[in-house]
Short mmCIF file of C-alpha atoms in Angstrom, two decimals:
data_model
loop_
_atom_site.label_atom_id
_atom_site.label_comp_id
_atom_site.label_asym_id
_atom_site.label_seq_id
_atom_site.Cartn_x
_atom_site.Cartn_y
_atom_site.Cartn_z
CA MET A 1 -81.28 75.17 -73.19
CA ILE A 2 -79.86 74.30 -69.75
CA LEU A 3 -81.34 75.89 -66.63
CA GLY A 4 -78.76 76.49 -63.89
CA GLY A 5 -79.12 76.53 -60.12
CA GLY A 6 -79.27 80.29 -59.52
CA PRO A 7 -77.23 82.24 -56.97
CA ASN A 8 -75.07 80.38 -54.45
CA ARG A 9 -76.33 80.17 -50.90
CA ILE A 10 -76.05 77.75 -48.01
CA GLY A 11 -78.14 74.71 -48.89
CA GLN A 12 -77.67 75.01 -52.67
CA GLY A 13 -74.32 73.53 -53.56
CA ILE A 14 -72.14 74.61 -56.48
CA GLU A 15 -71.98 70.93 -57.43
CA PHE A 16 -74.96 71.67 -59.68
CA ASP A 17 -72.86 74.20 -61.56
CA TYR A 18 -70.38 71.41 -62.33
CA CYS A 19 -73.22 69.36 -63.81
CA CYS A 20 -74.47 72.26 -65.96
CA VAL A 21 -70.99 72.99 -67.29
CA GLN A 22 -70.20 69.34 -68.05
CA ALA A 23 -73.53 69.01 -69.86
CA ALA A 24 -72.83 72.14 -71.91
CA PHE A 25 -69.39 70.86 -72.92
CA ALA A 26 -70.72 67.43 -73.91
CA LEU A 27 -73.55 68.85 -76.01
CA ARG A 28 -71.27 71.35 -77.77
CA ASP A 29 -68.75 68.59 -78.51
CA ASN A 30 -71.57 66.64 -80.12
CA GLY A 31 -72.71 69.45 -82.42
CA TYR A 32 -75.43 71.15 -80.39
CA GLU A 33 -75.77 74.90 -79.89
CA VAL A 34 -76.13 75.39 -76.14
CA ILE A 35 -78.03 78.10 -74.24
CA MET A 36 -77.26 78.56 -70.53
CA VAL A 37 -79.72 80.34 -68.23
CA ASN A 38 -78.21 81.22 -64.86
CA SER A 39 -77.76 84.27 -62.64
CA ASN A 40 -74.77 83.28 -60.54
CA PRO A 41 -71.67 85.47 -60.92
CA GLU A 42 -69.53 83.05 -58.90
CA THR A 43 -69.72 79.98 -61.13
CA VAL A 44 -68.22 78.70 -64.35
CA SER A 45 -71.58 78.28 -66.06
CA THR A 46 -71.81 82.07 -66.37
CA ASP A 47 -68.41 82.43 -68.07
CA TYR A 48 -68.80 83.85 -71.56
CA ASP A 49 -67.18 80.85 -73.28
CA THR A 50 -68.90 77.96 -71.46
CA SER A 51 -71.92 77.97 -73.77
CA ASP A 52 -72.93 79.49 -77.10
CA HIS A 53 -75.49 81.78 -75.47
CA LEU A 54 -75.68 82.97 -71.88
CA PHE A 55 -78.75 84.57 -70.33
CA PHE A 56 -77.86 86.05 -66.96
CA GLU A 57 -81.47 86.02 -65.77
CA PRO A 58 -83.39 84.86 -62.68
CA LEU A 59 -84.70 81.29 -62.68
CA THR A 60 -88.41 82.17 -62.77
CA PRO A 61 -91.14 80.92 -65.12
CA GLU A 62 -91.61 84.38 -66.65
CA ASP A 63 -87.91 84.95 -67.41
CA VAL A 64 -87.38 81.44 -68.80
CA LEU A 65 -90.51 81.72 -70.98
CA ASN A 66 -89.24 85.01 -72.41
CA ILE A 67 -85.93 83.34 -73.35
CA ASN A 68 -87.76 80.32 -74.76
CA ASP A 69 -89.94 82.54 -76.96
CA ARG A 70 -86.87 84.31 -78.31
CA MET A 71 -84.50 81.35 -78.80
CA LYS A 72 -87.02 78.54 -79.52
CA PRO A 73 -84.77 75.68 -78.30
CA LYS A 74 -85.39 72.08 -79.36
CA GLY A 75 -85.28 71.00 -75.73
CA VAL A 76 -84.92 72.40 -72.22
CA ILE A 77 -82.97 70.55 -69.50
CA VAL A 78 -84.13 71.06 -65.90
CA GLN A 79 -82.21 68.17 -64.30
CA PHE A 80 -78.80 69.76 -63.74
CA GLY A 81 -79.49 72.81 -61.57
CA GLY A 82 -80.81 71.10 -58.46
CA GLN A 83 -84.23 71.82 -56.99
CA THR A 84 -84.52 75.37 -58.36
CA PRO A 85 -85.08 74.51 -62.06
CA LEU A 86 -86.92 71.30 -61.11
CA ASN A 87 -89.56 73.49 -59.46
CA LEU A 88 -90.05 75.20 -62.84
CA ALA A 89 -90.73 71.98 -64.78
CA THR A 90 -94.52 71.93 -64.40
CA PRO A 91 -95.28 75.61 -65.19
CA LEU A 92 -92.87 75.53 -68.15
CA GLU A 93 -94.41 72.38 -69.62
CA MET A 94 -97.90 73.81 -69.17
CA ALA A 95 -96.75 76.82 -71.20
CA GLY A 96 -95.56 74.55 -74.03
CA VAL A 97 -91.81 74.49 -73.30
CA PRO A 98 -90.23 71.23 -74.58
CA ILE A 99 -88.78 69.65 -71.38
CA ILE A 100 -86.47 66.75 -72.30
CA GLY A 101 -85.15 63.89 -70.18
CA THR A 102 -87.29 62.44 -67.41
CA SER A 103 -90.93 63.45 -67.93
CA VAL A 104 -92.52 66.17 -65.81
CA ASP A 105 -95.10 63.64 -64.62
CA SER A 106 -92.34 61.34 -63.34
CA ILE A 107 -90.72 64.31 -61.59
CA ASP A 108 -94.07 65.06 -59.96
CA ILE A 109 -94.44 61.45 -58.77
CA ALA A 110 -91.05 61.66 -57.05
CA GLU A 111 -91.87 65.07 -55.52
CA ASN A 112 -95.47 64.33 -54.48
CA ARG A 113 -95.59 62.47 -51.17
CA GLU A 114 -98.82 60.57 -51.82
CA ARG A 115 -97.98 59.58 -55.40
CA PHE A 116 -94.48 58.46 -54.45
CA ALA A 117 -95.67 56.41 -51.46
CA LYS A 118 -98.21 54.70 -53.72
CA LEU A 119 -95.52 53.88 -56.31
CA VAL A 120 -93.11 52.51 -53.67
CA THR A 121 -95.85 50.24 -52.34
CA GLU A 122 -96.82 49.08 -55.84
CA ILE A 123 -93.28 47.93 -56.67
CA GLY A 124 -92.89 46.21 -53.29
CA LEU A 125 -90.28 48.43 -51.62
CA LEU A 126 -90.13 49.73 -48.02
CA GLN A 127 -90.51 53.35 -46.98
CA PRO A 128 -90.59 54.86 -43.48
CA SER A 129 -94.13 55.67 -42.38
CA ASN A 130 -94.96 59.22 -43.42
CA GLY A 131 -97.64 61.82 -43.96
CA THR A 132 -98.27 65.50 -44.58
CA ALA A 133 -99.97 68.24 -42.59
CA VAL A 134 -101.08 71.84 -43.07
CA ASP A 135 -101.98 72.62 -39.45
CA GLU A 136 -101.22 71.58 -35.88
CA SER A 137 -104.11 69.16 -35.36
CA GLN A 138 -103.37 67.31 -38.60
CA ALA A 139 -99.67 67.11 -37.73
CA LEU A 140 -100.45 65.63 -34.30
CA ARG A 141 -102.75 63.00 -35.86
CA VAL A 142 -100.02 61.96 -38.32
CA ALA A 143 -97.36 61.87 -35.58
CA ARG A 144 -99.52 59.68 -33.31
CA ARG A 145 -100.03 57.25 -36.18
CA ILE A 146 -96.31 57.12 -37.03
CA GLY A 147 -94.87 57.31 -33.51
CA PHE A 148 -92.00 59.48 -32.24
CA PRO A 149 -89.27 60.36 -33.06
CA ILE A 150 -90.27 61.95 -36.37
CA LEU A 151 -88.55 64.09 -38.99
CA VAL A 152 -90.45 67.23 -40.01
CA ARG A 153 -89.70 69.71 -42.76
CA PRO A 154 -91.48 72.16 -45.05
CA SER A 155 -91.99 70.79 -48.55
CA PHE A 156 -90.91 73.97 -50.32
CA VAL A 157 -87.34 74.67 -49.11
CA LEU A 158 -83.81 73.96 -50.29
CA GLY A 159 -81.03 72.13 -48.49
CA GLY A 160 -83.21 70.72 -45.72
CA ARG A 161 -83.77 74.22 -44.30
CA ASP A 162 -85.97 74.11 -41.20
CA MET A 163 -85.85 70.30 -41.06
CA LYS A 164 -85.99 69.01 -37.49
CA ILE A 165 -86.00 65.74 -35.57
CA VAL A 166 -88.92 65.96 -33.13
CA TYR A 167 -89.22 63.72 -30.08
CA ASN A 168 -92.60 64.66 -28.52
CA GLU A 169 -95.92 66.40 -29.11
CA ASP A 170 -94.90 69.66 -27.41
CA GLU A 171 -91.90 70.05 -29.74
CA LEU A 172 -94.10 69.26 -32.74
CA SER A 173 -96.78 71.80 -31.74
CA ALA A 174 -94.17 74.53 -31.28
CA TYR A 175 -92.64 73.73 -34.68
CA ILE A 176 -95.97 73.76 -36.54
CA ARG A 177 -97.07 77.03 -34.92
CA ARG A 178 -93.83 78.63 -36.12
CA VAL A 179 -94.10 77.51 -39.78
CA GLU A 180 -97.92 77.50 -40.08
CA PRO A 181 -98.20 80.94 -41.77
CA ASP A 182 -96.34 79.52 -44.80
CA LEU A 183 -98.35 76.29 -45.06
CA SER A 184 -101.07 75.47 -47.58
CA LYS A 185 -102.51 72.44 -49.34
CA ASP A 186 -99.80 72.74 -51.98
CA ARG A 187 -97.08 73.56 -49.43
CA PRO A 188 -97.53 71.16 -46.50
CA VAL A 189 -95.14 70.04 -43.80
CA LEU A 190 -93.65 66.61 -44.55
CA ILE A 191 -93.62 64.19 -41.61
CA ASP A 192 -91.54 60.98 -41.60
CA GLN A 193 -90.76 58.23 -39.16
CA PHE A 194 -87.16 58.81 -38.03
CA LEU A 195 -85.03 55.67 -38.16
CA GLU A 196 -82.65 55.89 -35.21
CA ASN A 197 -79.18 54.30 -35.48
CA ALA A 198 -79.64 53.60 -39.19
CA THR A 199 -76.94 53.83 -41.86
CA GLU A 200 -77.75 56.15 -44.73
CA VAL A 201 -76.74 55.30 -48.30
CA ASP A 202 -76.84 57.49 -51.42
CA VAL A 203 -77.09 55.98 -54.90
CA ASP A 204 -76.56 57.90 -58.14
CA CYS A 205 -77.72 56.12 -61.26
CA LEU A 206 -78.03 56.85 -64.97
CA SER A 207 -80.83 55.52 -67.15
CA ASP A 208 -81.73 55.88 -70.83
CA GLY A 209 -85.28 54.61 -70.28
CA ILE A 210 -84.21 51.10 -71.31
CA ARG A 211 -81.24 50.26 -69.11
CA THR A 212 -80.08 51.66 -65.78
CA VAL A 213 -76.42 51.77 -64.74
CA ILE A 214 -75.43 52.39 -61.12
CA GLY A 215 -73.03 55.33 -61.00
CA GLY A 216 -72.00 54.79 -57.39
CA VAL A 217 -73.16 53.53 -54.01
CA MET A 218 -72.06 55.85 -51.20
CA GLN A 219 -72.21 54.86 -47.54
CA HIS A 220 -72.56 57.81 -45.17
CA ILE A 221 -70.07 57.88 -42.31
CA GLU A 222 -72.48 59.87 -40.11
CA GLU A 223 -75.65 58.09 -39.03
CA ALA A 224 -79.03 58.80 -40.64
CA GLY A 225 -80.44 62.15 -39.57
CA ILE A 226 -77.50 64.26 -40.79
CA HIS A 227 -78.33 66.08 -44.04
CA SER A 228 -76.75 64.29 -47.00
CA GLY A 229 -75.05 67.53 -48.01
CA ASP A 230 -73.27 67.65 -44.63
CA SER A 231 -72.40 63.97 -44.25
CA ALA A 232 -69.05 62.47 -45.08
CA CYS A 233 -69.55 59.48 -47.35
CA VAL A 234 -67.37 56.76 -48.83
CA ILE A 235 -67.39 54.94 -52.16
CA PRO A 236 -67.36 51.96 -52.34
CA PRO A 237 -69.22 51.22 -49.04
CA HIS A 238 -66.74 50.26 -46.33
CA SER A 239 -68.79 48.22 -43.86
CA LEU A 240 -72.14 47.26 -45.41
CA PRO A 241 -72.58 43.54 -46.15
CA ALA A 242 -72.41 42.61 -49.85
CA GLU A 243 -75.94 41.22 -49.80
CA VAL A 244 -77.32 44.56 -48.52
CA ILE A 245 -75.48 46.45 -51.28
CA THR A 246 -76.95 44.06 -53.86
CA VAL A 247 -80.47 44.71 -52.53
CA ILE A 248 -79.88 48.46 -52.73
CA LYS A 249 -78.76 48.25 -56.37
CA VAL A 250 -81.73 46.07 -57.33
CA GLN A 251 -84.12 48.52 -55.70
CA ALA A 252 -82.47 51.52 -57.40
CA ARG A 253 -82.91 49.91 -60.83
CA LYS A 254 -86.49 48.96 -60.00
CA LEU A 255 -87.35 52.52 -59.01
CA ALA A 256 -85.63 54.02 -62.08
CA ALA A 257 -87.70 51.74 -64.32
CA ALA A 258 -90.94 52.56 -62.48
CA LEU A 259 -90.29 56.30 -62.85
CA ASN A 260 -89.12 55.87 -66.47
CA VAL A 261 -86.03 57.93 -65.71
CA LYS A 262 -84.14 59.35 -68.67
CA GLY A 263 -80.98 60.88 -67.32
CA LEU A 264 -79.74 60.99 -63.73
CA MET A 265 -81.47 60.00 -60.52
CA ASN A 266 -80.34 60.11 -56.89
CA ILE A 267 -81.93 57.82 -54.30
CA GLN A 268 -81.39 58.03 -50.55
CA PHE A 269 -81.71 54.78 -48.62
CA ALA A 270 -81.54 53.99 -44.92
CA VAL A 271 -80.40 50.58 -43.69
CA SER A 272 -81.62 49.65 -40.21
CA GLY A 273 -80.15 46.86 -38.10
CA ILE A 274 -76.49 47.56 -38.98
CA ARG A 275 -74.13 49.72 -36.95
CA ALA A 276 -71.60 52.06 -38.52
CA ASP A 277 -68.86 49.46 -37.98
CA GLY A 278 -70.83 46.87 -39.99
CA ILE A 279 -72.00 44.79 -37.02
CA ALA A 280 -75.60 43.59 -37.48
CA THR A 281 -77.82 44.26 -34.45
CA ASP A 282 -81.05 43.08 -36.11
CA PRO A 283 -81.99 41.58 -39.48
CA PRO A 284 -81.16 44.46 -41.85
CA LYS A 285 -83.99 46.30 -43.61
CA VAL A 286 -83.56 48.68 -46.55
CA TYR A 287 -85.84 51.73 -46.66
CA ILE A 288 -86.20 54.29 -49.43
CA LEU A 289 -86.10 57.80 -47.95
CA GLU A 290 -86.53 59.78 -51.15
CA ALA A 291 -85.73 59.81 -54.85
CA ASN A 292 -84.73 62.82 -56.93
CA PRO A 293 -84.89 62.35 -60.72
CA ARG A 294 -82.15 64.90 -61.32
CA ALA A 295 -78.46 65.49 -60.85
CA SER A 296 -77.51 65.37 -57.18
CA ARG A 297 -74.80 67.19 -55.25
CA THR A 298 -72.80 63.93 -55.25
CA ILE A 299 -72.47 63.68 -59.06
CA PRO A 300 -69.07 65.46 -59.23
CA PHE A 301 -67.77 63.28 -56.39
CA VAL A 302 -68.96 60.02 -57.94
CA SER A 303 -67.65 61.02 -61.36
CA LYS A 304 -64.19 61.76 -59.97
CA ALA A 305 -64.19 58.65 -57.76
CA THR A 306 -65.06 56.28 -60.61
CA GLY A 307 -63.74 58.08 -63.69
CA VAL A 308 -67.19 57.99 -65.33
CA PRO A 309 -68.41 61.46 -66.51
CA LEU A 310 -72.02 61.01 -65.41
CA ALA A 311 -73.24 64.55 -66.16
CA ARG A 312 -71.84 64.46 -69.71
CA LEU A 313 -73.39 61.06 -70.35
CA ALA A 314 -76.74 62.14 -68.93
CA ALA A 315 -76.88 65.20 -71.21
CA LEU A 316 -76.39 62.99 -74.26
CA VAL A 317 -78.98 60.49 -73.02
CA MET A 318 -81.49 63.35 -72.76
CA VAL A 319 -80.99 64.30 -76.40
CA GLY A 320 -81.66 60.73 -77.55
CA LYS A 321 -78.47 58.69 -77.21
CA THR A 322 -78.66 55.25 -75.59
CA LEU A 323 -76.19 53.92 -73.04
CA ASP A 324 -75.18 51.25 -75.54
CA GLU A 325 -74.42 53.90 -78.17
CA LEU A 326 -72.34 55.79 -75.61
CA GLY A 327 -70.38 52.65 -74.70
CA VAL A 328 -71.56 52.64 -71.08
CA LYS A 329 -71.36 49.09 -69.77
CA ASP A 330 -71.84 48.13 -66.15
CA GLU A 331 -71.11 49.96 -62.91
CA VAL A 332 -67.48 50.86 -62.29
CA ILE A 333 -66.42 49.79 -58.79
CA PRO A 334 -63.09 51.48 -58.03
CA GLN A 335 -60.24 49.60 -56.39
CA HIS A 336 -59.49 52.58 -54.15
CA TYR A 337 -61.56 54.42 -51.52
CA SER A 338 -62.87 57.94 -52.07
CA ILE A 339 -64.32 59.98 -49.22
CA LYS A 340 -66.38 63.13 -49.64
CA GLU A 341 -66.16 65.49 -46.69
CA SER A 342 -68.09 68.72 -46.21
CA VAL A 343 -66.57 72.13 -45.53
CA PHE A 344 -68.38 74.39 -43.09
CA PRO A 345 -68.37 78.19 -42.58
CA PHE A 346 -68.36 78.01 -38.77
CA ASN A 347 -65.19 80.06 -38.41
CA LYS A 348 -67.09 82.97 -40.02
CA PHE A 349 -69.81 82.82 -37.34
CA PRO A 350 -68.22 83.02 -33.87
CA GLY A 351 -70.28 81.32 -31.18
CA VAL A 352 -72.44 79.27 -33.55
CA ASP A 353 -72.90 75.65 -32.48
CA ILE A 354 -71.32 73.23 -34.95
CA ILE A 355 -73.67 70.30 -34.32
CA LEU A 356 -74.88 68.69 -37.55
CA GLY A 357 -78.48 67.70 -38.15
CA PRO A 358 -81.08 67.44 -40.89
CA GLU A 359 -80.68 71.11 -41.88
CA MET A 360 -77.78 71.61 -44.29
CA LYS A 361 -74.98 73.90 -43.09
CA SER A 362 -72.04 73.16 -45.39
CA THR A 363 -70.79 75.52 -48.09
CA GLY A 364 -68.53 73.19 -50.05
CA GLU A 365 -66.92 69.77 -50.31
CA VAL A 366 -63.53 68.13 -50.60
CA MET A 367 -62.48 64.56 -51.26
CA GLY A 368 -59.70 62.24 -50.18
CA ILE A 369 -58.60 59.22 -52.23
CA ASP A 370 -56.39 56.35 -51.12
CA ASP A 371 -56.07 52.59 -51.42
CA SER A 372 -57.15 52.29 -47.76
CA MET A 373 -60.31 53.75 -46.26
CA PRO A 374 -58.62 55.17 -43.10
CA MET A 375 -55.99 57.04 -45.10
CA ALA A 376 -58.65 58.38 -47.49
CA PHE A 377 -60.54 59.70 -44.44
CA ALA A 378 -57.37 61.32 -43.11
CA LYS A 379 -56.78 63.07 -46.45
CA ALA A 380 -60.38 64.28 -46.58
CA GLN A 381 -60.10 65.77 -43.07
CA LEU A 382 -56.85 67.48 -44.01
CA ALA A 383 -58.45 68.99 -47.12
CA ALA A 384 -61.44 70.20 -45.08
CA SER A 385 -59.13 72.09 -42.69
CA SER A 386 -59.89 69.62 -39.89
CA PRO A 387 -56.58 67.74 -39.75
CA LEU A 388 -56.26 64.72 -37.48
CA PRO A 389 -53.35 64.90 -35.00
CA LEU A 390 -50.47 62.43 -34.73
CA SER A 391 -49.98 63.07 -31.00
CA GLY A 392 -51.22 65.18 -28.13
CA THR A 393 -54.42 65.28 -26.09
CA VAL A 394 -57.92 64.09 -26.97
CA PHE A 395 -60.88 65.40 -24.96
CA ILE A 396 -63.95 63.14 -24.87
CA SER A 397 -67.41 64.11 -23.65
CA VAL A 398 -70.47 62.33 -25.01
CA ALA A 399 -74.19 62.05 -24.39
CA HIS A 400 -75.19 59.26 -22.01
CA ARG A 401 -76.52 57.14 -24.88
CA ASP A 402 -73.03 57.15 -26.49
CA LYS A 403 -70.91 56.27 -23.44
CA GLU A 404 -70.69 52.56 -24.15
CA ALA A 405 -69.84 53.13 -27.82
CA VAL A 406 -67.12 55.68 -27.06
CA VAL A 407 -65.11 53.33 -24.79
CA PRO A 408 -63.32 51.45 -27.64
CA ILE A 409 -62.70 54.79 -29.35
CA ALA A 410 -61.04 56.21 -26.23
CA ARG A 411 -59.06 53.00 -25.80
CA GLY A 412 -57.91 53.26 -29.43
CA PHE A 413 -56.59 56.79 -28.91
CA ALA A 414 -54.82 55.75 -25.69
CA GLU A 415 -53.17 52.78 -27.45
CA LEU A 416 -51.90 55.20 -30.11
CA GLY A 417 -50.13 57.22 -27.43
CA PHE A 418 -52.63 60.05 -27.05
CA LYS A 419 -53.41 61.50 -23.64
CA VAL A 420 -57.18 61.13 -23.09
CA ILE A 421 -58.99 63.61 -20.85
CA ALA A 422 -62.65 63.88 -19.87
CA THR A 423 -64.94 65.46 -17.31
CA ARG A 424 -65.29 63.53 -14.04
CA GLY A 425 -68.35 61.36 -14.83
CA THR A 426 -67.21 60.32 -18.30
CA ALA A 427 -63.65 59.77 -17.08
CA GLN A 428 -64.77 57.47 -14.26
CA TYR A 429 -67.02 55.52 -16.66
CA MET A 430 -64.06 54.87 -18.98
CA ARG A 431 -61.60 54.12 -16.16
CA ASP A 432 -64.00 51.49 -14.85
CA ARG A 433 -63.63 49.82 -18.24
CA GLY A 434 -59.86 49.89 -18.30
CA VAL A 435 -59.19 53.05 -20.30
CA PRO A 436 -56.49 55.40 -18.90
CA VAL A 437 -58.20 58.81 -18.62
CA GLU A 438 -57.40 62.02 -16.74
CA ASP A 439 -60.05 64.33 -15.24
CA VAL A 440 -60.54 67.91 -16.37
CA PRO A 441 -62.90 70.29 -14.49
CA LYS A 442 -66.21 71.32 -15.98
CA ILE A 443 -66.34 75.00 -16.95
CA ALA A 444 -68.06 76.01 -13.68
CA GLU A 445 -65.88 73.78 -11.48
CA GLY A 446 -62.65 75.73 -11.61
CA ARG A 447 -59.63 76.45 -13.74
CA PRO A 448 -57.76 75.53 -15.78
CA ASN A 449 -60.76 73.93 -17.50
CA LEU A 450 -61.12 72.64 -21.03
CA LEU A 451 -61.64 76.11 -22.55
CA ASP A 452 -58.34 77.22 -21.02
CA HIS A 453 -56.56 74.12 -22.34
CA MET A 454 -57.87 74.76 -25.87
CA LYS A 455 -56.88 78.43 -25.81
CA ASN A 456 -53.38 77.40 -24.68
CA GLY A 457 -53.01 74.84 -27.47
CA LYS A 458 -53.03 71.85 -25.11
CA VAL A 459 -55.92 69.97 -26.78
CA GLN A 460 -55.53 68.60 -30.30
CA LEU A 461 -58.86 66.79 -30.85
CA ILE A 462 -62.37 66.84 -29.34
CA VAL A 463 -65.00 64.10 -29.48
CA ASN A 464 -68.27 65.60 -28.26
CA THR A 465 -71.74 64.26 -29.13
CA PRO A 466 -74.77 66.46 -28.36
CA THR A 467 -77.13 65.93 -25.46
CA GLY A 468 -79.69 68.29 -27.00
CA ARG A 469 -79.91 70.49 -23.92
CA GLY A 470 -79.64 73.81 -25.71
CA SER A 471 -77.16 76.50 -26.67
CA SER A 472 -76.16 77.75 -23.19
CA THR A 473 -74.62 74.48 -21.98
CA ASP A 474 -70.97 73.58 -21.49
CA GLU A 475 -71.00 71.41 -24.59
CA SER A 476 -72.03 74.22 -26.95
CA LYS A 477 -69.38 76.53 -25.41
CA ILE A 478 -66.79 73.78 -25.90
CA ARG A 479 -67.70 73.34 -29.56
CA ALA A 480 -67.70 77.10 -30.17
CA GLU A 481 -64.25 77.45 -28.56
CA ALA A 482 -63.00 74.52 -30.67
CA VAL A 483 -63.85 76.54 -33.79
CA ALA A 484 -62.25 79.69 -32.40
CA SER A 485 -59.08 77.82 -31.36
CA ARG A 486 -58.98 75.76 -34.58
CA VAL A 487 -59.20 72.45 -32.72
CA THR A 488 -60.71 69.63 -34.80
CA ALA A 489 -64.05 68.65 -33.26
CA ILE A 490 -65.95 65.44 -34.03
CA THR A 491 -69.63 65.31 -33.08
CA THR A 492 -70.74 61.78 -34.05
CA ILE A 493 -69.60 58.38 -32.81
CA SER A 494 -69.31 56.97 -36.33
CA ALA A 495 -66.96 59.78 -37.40
CA ALA A 496 -64.93 59.27 -34.21
CA GLN A 497 -64.51 55.58 -35.10
CA ALA A 498 -63.22 56.57 -38.53
CA ALA A 499 -60.90 59.13 -36.95
CA VAL A 500 -59.22 56.55 -34.68
CA GLU A 501 -58.47 54.31 -37.65
CA ALA A 502 -57.24 57.30 -39.67
CA CYS A 503 -54.88 58.38 -36.87
CA ARG A 504 -53.53 54.83 -36.73
CA ALA A 505 -52.95 54.85 -40.51
CA LEU A 506 -51.19 58.23 -40.34
CA LYS A 507 -48.78 56.86 -37.72
CA GLN A 508 -48.01 53.77 -39.82
CA GLN A 509 -47.47 55.24 -43.30
CA GLU A 510 -46.65 58.39 -45.22
CA LEU A 511 -49.24 60.41 -47.08
CA THR A 512 -49.10 59.80 -50.82
CA VAL A 513 -50.51 61.86 -53.68
CA THR A 514 -51.83 60.51 -56.97
CA ALA A 515 -53.43 62.65 -59.68
CA LEU A 516 -56.91 61.65 -60.82
CA GLN A 517 -55.60 61.56 -64.38
CA ASP A 518 -53.18 58.81 -63.35
CA ARG A 519 -55.96 56.70 -61.85
CA PHE A 520 -58.25 56.80 -64.86
CA PRO A 521 -57.64 56.73 -68.61
CA ALA A 522 -58.78 59.82 -70.50
CA ARG A 523 -62.34 59.43 -71.80
CA LYS A 524 -63.96 61.62 -74.42
CA VAL A 525 -67.76 61.77 -74.47
#
């Protein structure tokens, strides 16, 4: 019996439906009768012919126990539906349901802050300082021990909902007072040290309890602090040093062994001391942010990028097959670049600010594949309905902390023949450093201003990083108008760097299309 992810909503990706369906197909092909439990009318797992039996029921302990009593399955899989079925693992096991794959105790270790921190320390790995709190005074004590900035989030939500980066005690107190009615000893707020200017890395791996194979190492294009479901990421990593990637793989295998994983696991790392362009600013350190002993939202992407059907293989591992029996050797490192980009529903919500953060906002994903990383990024942007222009005008306005970093980006656009415009202060800063820039008035300084230019189709691309001053500022109005006028807007420096290189690649070569089937030989599992 496979437990699905439940109804679609923002923060719960349909990638988990892919995993459930692939698992059902693999098990049926290998002679098993498959039961699917899911209540999502929009996904393939609830099609009548995906599994032998379909129960269109809510994912609650009571409903699943009723189905278990009737069907008496040999095993129940909770790893493929995301966090929703994972939350059911403990009550189901306590009721005698045969959970297969990674043990419920190992799942609890990964989910329980104190147990996981203890395990990470025991096996000699690094983790950002962290703690939990159930009230304001406890939260302030933890924050003073860790030091600001910190990342706070409730422990009981999906998709990073209500996760915030907090920079001082007043912000923290206001946050805790807002969420305190929902807090308890079993449902605390999680508090983590926030690693500024770090590079985030996702790793998906597959283990049979004996051997662990790395499915893929994905470097995020956005800096740490953007929810992994909203970040663009690239496989293989495009700017991390080889020795750092080796350390990450060693640590992933070490953690999989310590948790006795049987099936899939996703681990999120943060690498400090290395900028998005690969330049080391300090000796790099690798931190483990979290580990999820289940299928992640990146499994479909990694499977299509490498040609290895990870969900199918994991289902067979959970019913007793070994990786050796399945013919799974070492990690497949593709010779091409694959970029996952998120798709957002902002055009459905006029006036909503498009700034990304630790709370997930995307509703889907696309991918771009090419032999070069810049062209793969360009394809991903095109697929996400945020195409990069070949000519025209680029508007640049960034927070003070990003002004130095944006200069080479502006220079790159100017060298490619784009007209670069900016408000007076930013324009003067860039002109002083040799970048040709024209002034445009701020919204309150007169017309035609940037909003007018966008409405008239005179701006093709916006680079605007947030200052954090709130929703009534010029910058939020600019980003909202960009959505309304269908102007591609980039809100992080790292993505802007990738965009310059992608625009350069688009000017130098034609877009090519290659089917996935032509990149990988057919593989039956």
